[in-house]
């Protein structure tokens, strides 16, 4: 090798090691160098490859859209907006052909001895591969009319043309194509010949055996020879070509028969079908022609493209009356030929560097910026662009402020621009450097912004004083590549382009020379590719500079890296040993510029430095299978420059149950945890629970009086009224076990959202325990059957011990666990309490809870722990979970000693979900397999196989035996070890999508209490064996719909469990439940209460009877979800707001409705709407914060400001929009920072309720047009509260939790 290069490599390694000092208390785990249990699964790719491909966006027979992106081929479902991926290629995919069966596809890549893959677009499985012939790449492909032969054109000097039997892999014929570039190849169905075209040529080929003979096309009639860049052949053999001059030529017998000037500039795309010919050009237009080249229509894409430059049409595909259009900017449109209206299916950055990438600190949103001058905001859940702004130059870095209200962008000119996150409007600009800014990062305190770049400086700016410069860290010998803040915001670490790693003191802006000073520093993030904790990512012979980016997972278990070869790798964190193993994933072209985890660790986003792609990956936490995983290897040649094929799916450790799979996928962190709200009303991230930071008693006002006034100006006080939580419909059942219990008095104790509940069955009344500051996820009953312990989520989670008779707090434990407390258990005498956390080791703690003293701690297992229980006979503590069971004892010095359960020679290790004990002190565990296992002295004694079909999630003791509940919806009663009775709950299911799954069982005096995963609680008397429903919430993944009756004490709710439910306020009971066959997004009563309109997730509008919910009418006019529906004040009209940007107006008849008018809102998908009091106007909220007013009769937008003012300040029948004059005072007090999800003005019109992303309900005066209004707040829900509504008489406020799927009934205490 080159001695100079080797010396340089050693120098880089020496510089990096110089700053690598381990923490003082670090103890190297045995599995430190193993690949992580976690994995990645490709979920979505934003943007299609369009800048250098032709006709590479096509429809399949099932209506999917197939396109190319980086080294991946994608099948996109335009209805569900989901994607499947073919990852069989080893380099950039640049050509695509679809088989006549409209299912099979062929794709060709670049690279030496380029690979051609033939694959199934439904199963995404490889059907065949062709290799070894083409050099440099495969630029064009085409199947013949029968689909038996495949033609390919290479990118070598002679542009070799080949014909293959693709099924056998045999090359049938080949010949030199043309000395200059060949763009397209196609088969003629008429004569079985081939046509190729390219620079200054068209060639007509005949295939005879193994010979290919060509005849050059004759440009007669005076047409000049020019570049022919598009080609299509009809079924009858008519050949059409598109030229660089904008002409379309029709050929016959090797000569030009007809020509037409079709476009201003090159014709890049042609598609022929029985209906005619479609063309696309550089001018951004799609032409529709007859086969005789008569013009039929022109579709202009330019007004609808959101790129910084006019779009160039690079692909067209005409199917039925829809044309699929791909542009050079990576956008994909569907255009209706009849209306000419395009619908945007997909968009991304234009090809080139996307170096700016940042995730939001508390929302599932990320921000990107690239060489196309655009900064874009993306919704991870909707998988769509929310906003975009074009800046003056290329963007090198982006960062989101701690409260999410601002986005900083660094340009390649050295300019720093700060924008409002809600609108992307610039707040300020400053230019302190001449060369580009490549990295930006806000401090954990939220006060400072660090900016580093090509000049080797890190500038520090004070965000609290309009980004005033406060210092510069100077000393880098190369560009600043990445940087991280310490958790206390006092130190920085950074990587330099010369391979050095630096540390900095922020206050003095001086370099810290001695790494010993920072060895125990806790880093808020880790994005540098150098340093002690990541030194293991560099393999033998590799340079640390080859790793362009890194990112530690949110909760610190894993490290993701991106390298110069387009691979993502996943390591354990810390990764401090040489030769650490990893999991590897392909997808990008060449270099990966940035990788970032979402705030709750569910998602990883990667950005490409060359391909301009953004790829969204699902992060699979430990113990689960990950797909598309590349092989791990210790081979020195593993990272050669030519890509290797990626392997098939990894195999899971066991056959993971789907319910358990969902639970493992849940990332319990909430980012900012429960948002702390200070007296100015501003959201701040806090390590302490909100209730302890501001007004502890008032802040958690669920079930009590309201909080004192927060925020606001003098003279602009909060409303006089308050809220009291009266009743909660539902229970937390989907991800908890054995959390519904009887206390000593026979009352039912359970949790929902962030509140504990004590339910009196006789009075049908609840008492609320409201001291927690985040979601409650664990519960344990003391041996006295009165005292209860509950554990919550949060960065520093709290354990509350409280009296279930008086519902008052007794003790609080905190300060040890991280992320959450997932399991609790009292000891035999009740003096000790055991708890398990959600940290990486699922740490176990044993407390003297009365004294608040932690007696002992120990790590349990790296995989999830589902249950812990003290044995009531000998006080041995049992823990069980994924693939483990341990038996714990405490030695004399309070040391915890754990012993693994012994399965014996015939036993098989299993995932265990729950534990209970027999009267004799033997341990019972329920297994994921459906088995129940009996343990004696830590060894497996007996196993009842297939006790349930599916996992056994609940076990409870009863007289002379035990009871069990499983995923099969069955509860079994056991006498000794023999099942004696069976209770089948499957028939109680009210939703076809949410089958009954038992999650909790409790026996007391012959009565069984049963909790389900669908958020229901049943009670069954053994003698009668008939279940009685005590409470119910929604199942499914979310509940988003709510409406109150216009004149009665009723309300109706709906969710993604396909159900609509009517509740009665005074009885606090459900009256009717109806499965409507699809997820429910919105609900509305007609003013007379006779009908309920339901907007469904698939775009269907359903009309239901207002009393029995019987379906009266159903129609589907849209593909997107109907996010809001409302009747006009007179009940004669109905308006719907659709996620596909459509505002529809319906005429309401006696038994049906008719669509009478529709309009597309340019502000993106619609979320909310309201009618004016006289029914003449409608206001709407768009997904990107766009607020518009419309004339209801014509659905014409009101754009004139002079007309808008009287409209917006007029009388409105309802006000549920979160934007507009009457609520603009919320901006900066929640609309930007909290992500407000719902708003409702009271019936009297003097108060409004606001619900947000942090589980809070707020009361404001209405209207509140001025900034800084004071408010009162109330808590109780989990995370996102999706919607709120006042009742017709303002006696109640109803709120629905989108995350907890519970319905909260609040009494409005008024004045």
Coordinates of N, CA and C in Angstrom, one line a residue, residues 487 555 669-674 686-690 692 772-775 791-800 812-821 838 847:
X487 N -25.5 17.5 29.1 CA -26.9 17.6 29.6 C -27.1 18.9 30.4
X555 N -33.2 7.0 24.1 CA -33.0 6.4 25.5 C -31.7 5.7 25.7
X669 N -41.6 6.8 26.2 CA -41.2 8.2 26.5 C -42.1 9.2 25.7
X670 N -42.3 10.4 26.3 CA -43.1 11.4 25.7 C -42.3 12.6 25.3
X671 N -41.0 12.4 25.2 CA -40.1 13.6 24.9 C -40.1 14.6 26.0
X672 N -40.9 15.5 26.0 CA -40.9 16.5 27.1 C -41.7 16.0 28.3
X673 N -42.0 14.7 28.3 CA -42.8 14.2 29.4 C -44.0 15.0 29.6
X674 N -44.5 15.1 30.8 CA -45.6 16.0 31.0 C -45.1 17.4 30.9
X686 N -38.8 19.8 31.0 CA -38.3 19.8 32.4 C -38.0 18.4 32.8
X687 N -37.0 18.2 33.6 CA -36.7 16.9 34.1 C -37.6 16.5 35.3
X688 N -38.3 17.5 35.8 CA -39.2 17.3 36.9 C -40.7 17.3 36.4
X689 N -41.5 16.5 37.0 CA -42.9 16.6 36.6 C -43.5 18.0 36.7
X690 N -44.5 18.2 35.8 CA -45.1 19.5 35.7 C -45.7 20.0 37.0
X692 N -44.9 19.6 39.9 CA -44.0 20.0 40.9 C -43.3 21.3 40.5
X772 N -50.6 11.9 40.0 CA -49.5 11.6 39.0 C -49.3 12.7 38.0
X773 N -48.2 12.7 37.4 CA -47.9 13.8 36.4 C -47.6 13.2 35.0
X774 N -47.9 11.9 34.8 CA -47.8 11.3 33.5 C -48.6 10.0 33.5
X775 N -48.6 9.3 32.4 CA -49.4 8.1 32.3 C -49.0 7.1 33.4
X791 N -47.4 3.3 39.4 CA -46.1 3.8 38.8 C -46.4 4.4 37.5
X792 N -45.7 5.4 37.1 CA -46.0 6.2 35.9 C -44.8 6.2 34.9
X793 N -45.0 6.8 33.8 CA -44.0 7.1 32.8 C -43.3 8.4 33.1
X794 N -42.2 8.7 32.4 CA -41.6 10.0 32.5 C -40.1 9.8 32.6
X795 N -39.3 10.9 32.3 CA -37.9 10.8 32.4 C -37.4 10.5 33.8
X796 N -38.1 11.1 34.8 CA -37.8 10.7 36.2 C -39.2 10.3 36.8
X797 N -39.6 9.1 36.6 CA -40.9 8.6 36.9 C -41.1 8.6 38.4
X798 N -42.4 8.7 38.8 CA -42.8 8.8 40.2 C -43.6 7.5 40.6
X799 N -43.4 7.0 41.8 CA -44.3 6.0 42.3 C -45.1 6.6 43.4
X800 N -46.4 6.5 43.3 CA -47.3 7.0 44.4 C -47.9 5.8 45.2
X812 N -44.5 9.0 48.4 CA -44.0 9.2 47.0 C -42.6 8.7 46.9
X813 N -42.3 7.9 45.9 CA -40.9 7.4 45.7 C -40.5 7.9 44.3
X814 N -39.2 8.4 44.2 CA -38.7 8.9 43.0 C -37.2 8.9 43.0
X815 N -36.6 9.2 41.8 CA -35.2 9.5 41.7 C -34.3 8.3 41.3
X816 N -34.9 7.1 41.1 CA -34.0 6.0 40.7 C -34.3 5.5 39.3
X817 N -35.6 5.3 39.0 CA -35.9 4.7 37.7 C -35.9 5.8 36.6
X818 N -35.8 5.3 35.4 CA -35.8 6.2 34.2 C -36.8 5.7 33.2
X819 N -37.4 6.6 32.5 CA -38.4 6.3 31.4 C -39.8 5.9 32.0
X820 N -39.8 5.1 33.0 CA -41.1 4.6 33.5 C -40.9 3.5 34.5
X821 N -42.0 3.2 35.2 CA -42.1 2.1 36.2 C -43.1 1.2 35.7
X838 N -38.0 1.2 33.1 CA -38.0 1.0 31.7 C -36.6 1.4 31.1
X847 N -37.9 -1.1 48.0 CA -38.0 0.1 48.8 C -38.6 -0.3 50.2

